[in-house]
Amino acid sequence: VTFQRPDGSDGILGLTINSIFDNSIDNGFLLLGSDITKRLKLEGQLQLAQKMEAIGELAAGIAHEINTPLQYVGDNIRFLQESFGEMCELRDRYYQLIQHCEAEKFAADMVGNLKKFNEEADIDFIIEEIPPAISQSLDGVDKASRIVAAMKEFSHPGQKEKMLTDINKILDSTATVAKNEWKYVAKMNTTFDEHLPLVKCLPEINQVFLNMIVNAAHAIAEKLDTNSTEKGEITIHTSHNESHIEIRISDTGRGIPADHLRKIFDPFFTTKEVGKGTGQGLAISHNIVVELHQGTLEVESEEGIGTTFIIQLPIAQEEV
């Protein structure tokens, strides 16, 4: 059952009830209660970590498998693009030859047949339409390649130690991976600090950013009318000072009630409907940022206006 600790935070109390028998006589019950919040939190984190690791390995494998056919499809389309240019030049020279033959009244029958075939095949239309078709195909291949690259960047299978990380790149990859969550309800705005220094991070930092972006999309969706064609906004901003980098992830969603703000990072606390949230996401994100990365995670929110999560991570110091 849930209970409130003396410090005002929410916890989970585990209760066991045992009958007490003395000489086969029921003398009552023994009721034992213990705070199992930390244990359940650790169990949830372990389960999620195992799930994320499995998903990461699967995503990396899928990305690798998709990348190979994408490469040769892209190479073949680029070959067609180059070859088509040469074919167009050859066609122009044929036209010059036809005009010369007409002027000299040479091989009139063959020239007539060629002109008739050109009209029936609608070569001019084909010549006009093939370049944009190739361009659109290459654009599709490039977009697919960017998604695959984002999946590979997001997964980091097998990494157990902190590595110097480009947070701007990670945020961009995570937003791409999560696009299906936000593209129908929000516009994504990013203002990245071009001189953002590298920070030492574990792959779990991806999970924090993913959780923030998905939560932002859900908050906007809950605020918008079901039949609305309007969209909210998600804004990701990065900056830095001498000791820390700062990531701000803001949304124009429904906001968080003031009386919930102090509980927002408590394990198992959720404002979502039953079945739509476990209350683990923000608690785990807080643990990843604060415990694993020695950073800070704060929230600012105004009900009906939106929410901003502020993450600060220490800049890696050069070892002497």
XYZ file of C-alpha atoms in Angstrom:
320
model
C 0.000 0.000 0.000
C 1.082 3.618 -0.482
C 1.908 5.782 2.513
C 3.414 9.172 3.236
C 6.746 9.412 4.994
C 7.432 12.034 7.688
C 9.306 14.122 5.082
C 6.173 14.256 2.928
C 7.426 11.904 0.179
C 5.356 8.964 -0.994
C 6.442 5.422 -0.293
C 5.296 1.839 -0.672
C 4.591 -0.209 2.453
C 4.793 -3.987 2.215
C 2.437 -5.769 4.622
C 2.382 -9.412 5.705
C -0.370 -10.880 7.864
C 0.100 -14.205 9.670
C -2.304 -16.044 11.939
C -1.042 -16.856 15.447
C -2.015 -20.288 16.730
C -1.345 -21.588 20.240
C -2.352 -25.206 20.831
C -4.619 -25.017 17.780
C -6.327 -21.966 19.208
C -6.442 -18.878 17.018
C -5.002 -16.097 19.148
C -5.078 -13.372 16.521
C -2.777 -12.118 13.802
C 0.756 -10.826 13.479
C 0.931 -7.785 11.205
C 4.357 -6.788 9.864
C 4.998 -3.715 7.750
C 8.177 -2.538 6.070
C 9.130 0.254 3.681
C 9.837 -1.574 0.412
C 9.970 1.536 -1.809
C 13.713 1.322 -2.409
C 13.558 -2.395 -3.170
C 10.715 -2.002 -5.665
C 12.512 0.966 -7.221
C 15.705 -1.062 -7.670
C 13.737 -4.002 -9.072
C 11.999 -1.702 -11.544
C 15.281 -0.106 -12.572
C 16.881 -3.508 -13.086
C 13.986 -4.742 -15.188
C 14.013 -1.556 -17.273
C 17.805 -1.668 -17.649
C 17.599 -5.266 -18.899
C 14.779 -4.312 -21.248
C 16.680 -1.281 -22.574
C 19.817 -3.362 -23.075
C 17.862 -5.974 -25.030
C 16.150 -3.269 -27.094
C 19.508 -1.590 -27.684
C 21.088 -4.784 -28.994
C 18.037 -5.470 -31.156
C 18.004 -1.894 -32.514
C 21.722 -2.014 -33.293
C 21.282 -5.319 -35.139
C 18.293 -4.063 -37.119
C 20.099 -0.817 -37.952
C 23.095 -2.771 -39.239
C 20.907 -5.051 -41.358
C 18.936 -2.141 -42.832
C 22.039 -0.059 -43.488
C 23.548 -2.507 -46.003
C 20.612 -2.604 -48.481
C 20.146 1.156 -48.024
C 23.722 1.717 -49.122
C 23.449 -0.231 -52.348
C 19.995 1.215 -53.125
C 21.469 4.693 -52.686
C 24.547 3.828 -54.752
C 22.400 2.405 -57.563
C 20.118 5.470 -57.637
C 23.149 7.777 -57.788
C 24.506 5.666 -60.650
C 21.183 6.062 -62.476
C 21.300 9.807 -61.818
C 24.733 10.147 -63.393
C 23.926 7.791 -66.253
C 20.668 9.556 -67.003
C 22.547 12.826 -67.446
C 24.767 11.198 -70.048
C 21.728 9.663 -71.785
C 20.103 13.103 -71.964
C 23.238 14.481 -73.608
C 23.174 11.597 -76.092
C 19.498 12.308 -76.837
C 20.314 15.960 -77.556
C 22.946 14.838 -80.071
C 20.401 12.519 -81.729
C 18.067 15.498 -82.089
C 20.876 17.469 -83.708
C 21.467 14.577 -86.094
C 17.748 14.378 -86.947
C 17.624 18.126 -87.628
C 20.700 17.843 -89.850
C 19.173 14.901 -91.766
C 15.936 16.856 -92.273
C 17.839 19.875 -93.528
C 19.860 17.735 -95.944
C 16.778 15.666 -96.853
C 18.670 12.489 -95.939
C 17.047 9.203 -94.827
C 13.604 10.800 -94.684
C 11.820 7.537 -93.831
C 14.125 6.732 -90.893
C 13.893 10.301 -89.598
C 10.102 10.184 -89.827
C 9.957 6.881 -87.931
C 12.228 8.253 -85.211
C 10.085 11.352 -84.758
C 6.922 9.251 -84.653
C 8.395 6.905 -82.019
C 9.529 9.928 -79.972
C 5.950 11.254 -79.922
C 4.381 7.862 -79.093
C 6.854 7.144 -76.274
C 6.455 10.705 -74.946
C 10.206 10.895 -74.432
C 10.080 14.573 -73.537
C 7.720 13.832 -70.628
C 9.974 11.000 -69.415
C 13.050 13.211 -69.624
C 11.262 15.859 -67.588
C 9.894 13.553 -64.883
C 12.800 11.180 -64.235
C 15.143 13.723 -62.534
C 12.632 14.724 -59.798
C 11.750 11.025 -59.312
C 15.429 10.230 -58.772
C 15.824 13.242 -56.486
C 12.826 12.180 -54.361
C 14.158 8.620 -54.173
C 17.559 9.862 -52.984
C 15.843 12.098 -50.431
C 13.927 9.070 -49.116
C 17.114 7.016 -48.904
C 18.871 9.849 -47.058
C 16.015 10.157 -44.545
C 16.020 6.403 -43.962
C 19.808 6.496 -43.527
C 19.478 9.260 -40.926
C 16.918 7.187 -39.009
C 19.206 4.148 -39.100
C 22.137 6.271 -37.920
C 19.976 7.626 -35.098
C 19.010 4.087 -34.065
C 22.671 3.065 -33.947
C 23.578 6.207 -32.011
C 20.709 5.652 -29.586
C 21.321 1.966 -28.878
C 24.998 1.858 -27.758
C 24.824 -1.925 -27.150
C 27.244 -3.328 -24.615
C 28.658 -0.023 -23.341
C 29.183 -0.232 -19.566
C 31.502 2.703 -18.841
C 31.139 6.447 -19.224
C 32.391 7.842 -22.512
C 32.866 11.376 -23.777
C 29.558 12.193 -25.428
C 28.267 14.832 -27.824
C 24.975 15.688 -26.100
C 23.702 17.707 -29.080
C 24.108 14.656 -31.307
C 22.452 12.382 -28.737
C 19.481 14.738 -28.383
C 19.080 14.953 -32.165
C 19.214 11.154 -32.494
C 16.726 10.644 -29.654
C 14.291 13.156 -31.154
C 14.538 11.274 -34.463
C 13.937 7.892 -32.803
C 10.934 9.305 -30.899
C 9.487 11.171 -33.888
C 6.473 8.896 -34.161
C 5.466 9.965 -30.631
C 5.521 13.730 -31.254
C 5.130 14.405 -34.994
C 1.310 14.245 -34.923
C 0.857 16.594 -31.944
C 3.872 18.904 -31.847
C 6.512 20.820 -33.747
C 10.091 20.162 -32.659
C 12.355 23.163 -32.129
C 16.034 22.725 -31.319
C 18.540 25.416 -30.378
C 21.842 23.677 -29.776
C 24.946 25.355 -28.378
C 27.468 24.917 -31.207
C 30.359 25.037 -28.738
C 28.863 22.606 -26.225
C 31.730 20.649 -24.622
C 31.729 16.872 -24.366
C 30.558 15.232 -21.145
C 31.180 11.743 -19.800
C 27.939 9.773 -19.981
C 26.540 6.272 -19.798
C 24.115 5.060 -22.505
C 21.312 5.437 -19.940
C 21.329 9.190 -20.562
C 19.482 8.394 -23.819
C 16.693 6.952 -21.709
C 16.353 10.239 -19.812
C 16.041 12.319 -22.986
C 13.633 9.820 -24.552
C 11.431 9.868 -21.455
C 11.358 13.681 -21.413
C 10.447 13.961 -25.105
C 7.738 11.282 -24.900
C 6.296 12.867 -21.739
C 6.247 16.244 -23.505
C 4.359 14.761 -26.466
C 1.833 13.087 -24.136
C 1.305 16.316 -22.166
C 0.584 18.222 -25.381
C -1.741 15.475 -26.671
C -3.717 15.570 -23.400
C -4.134 19.336 -23.713
C -5.181 19.406 -27.363
C -8.713 18.654 -28.459
C -9.057 15.220 -30.082
C -10.217 16.696 -33.392
C -7.850 19.684 -33.292
C -5.568 20.283 -36.240
C -3.357 22.561 -34.148
C -0.023 21.411 -32.794
C 1.909 22.243 -29.668
C 5.644 22.823 -29.461
C 8.540 20.927 -27.945
C 11.730 22.922 -27.554
C 15.150 21.484 -26.773
C 17.832 24.003 -25.790
C 21.442 23.400 -24.783
C 23.974 25.760 -23.231
C 26.995 25.610 -20.932
C 29.083 27.432 -18.370
C 32.535 26.649 -16.958
C 31.453 23.615 -14.939
C 28.207 22.258 -16.396
C 26.193 21.873 -19.555
C 22.469 22.534 -19.365
C 19.676 20.876 -21.324
C 16.182 22.361 -21.252
C 13.320 20.314 -22.663
C 10.114 22.373 -22.753
C 6.592 21.695 -23.931
C 3.361 23.633 -24.307
C 1.333 20.853 -22.717
C -1.141 20.844 -19.871
C 1.454 21.517 -17.170
C 1.811 19.955 -13.724
C -0.365 21.007 -10.770
C 1.602 22.869 -8.078
C 0.790 20.286 -5.380
C 2.284 17.532 -7.585
C 5.599 19.221 -8.342
C 7.318 18.134 -5.130
C 6.317 14.514 -5.764
C 7.096 14.360 -9.468
C 10.339 12.397 -9.019
C 8.992 10.053 -6.320
C 8.903 6.373 -7.335
C 5.511 5.159 -8.580
C 3.980 8.648 -8.545
C 2.134 9.408 -11.773
C -0.497 11.862 -12.960
C -1.423 9.658 -15.909
C -4.506 7.499 -16.123
C -4.391 3.909 -14.917
C -2.598 1.757 -17.491
C -0.850 4.718 -19.142
C 2.044 5.170 -16.742
C 3.870 3.311 -13.983
C 5.361 6.345 -12.235
C 8.833 4.925 -12.811
C 9.995 7.056 -15.745
C 10.813 10.316 -13.966
C 12.086 8.564 -10.841
C 14.499 6.508 -12.938
C 15.486 9.589 -14.955
C 16.254 11.431 -11.715
C 18.379 8.526 -10.510
C 20.289 8.351 -13.819
C 21.051 12.091 -13.821
C 21.746 12.590 -10.112
C 23.210 9.266 -8.965
C 24.919 7.962 -12.095
C 26.082 11.290 -13.567
C 26.352 13.560 -10.497
C 24.102 16.086 -12.206
C 20.843 17.783 -11.336
C 17.299 17.403 -12.659
C 14.718 20.074 -11.905
C 11.278 20.932 -13.214
C 9.417 24.185 -13.790
C 5.754 24.071 -14.699
C 2.636 26.184 -14.915
C -0.681 24.424 -15.174
C -2.282 25.010 -18.560
C 0.862 26.643 -19.961
C 3.550 23.969 -20.110
C 6.531 22.337 -18.453
C 10.312 22.608 -18.641
C 12.730 19.957 -17.401
C 16.205 21.308 -16.681
C 19.109 18.858 -16.721
C 22.629 19.854 -15.718
C 25.583 17.535 -16.290
C 29.168 18.178 -15.134
C 31.726 18.888 -17.836
C 34.499 16.282 -17.965
C 37.628 17.674 -16.361
C 40.944 16.977 -18.039
C 43.077 14.619 -15.980
C 46.490 15.989 -14.981
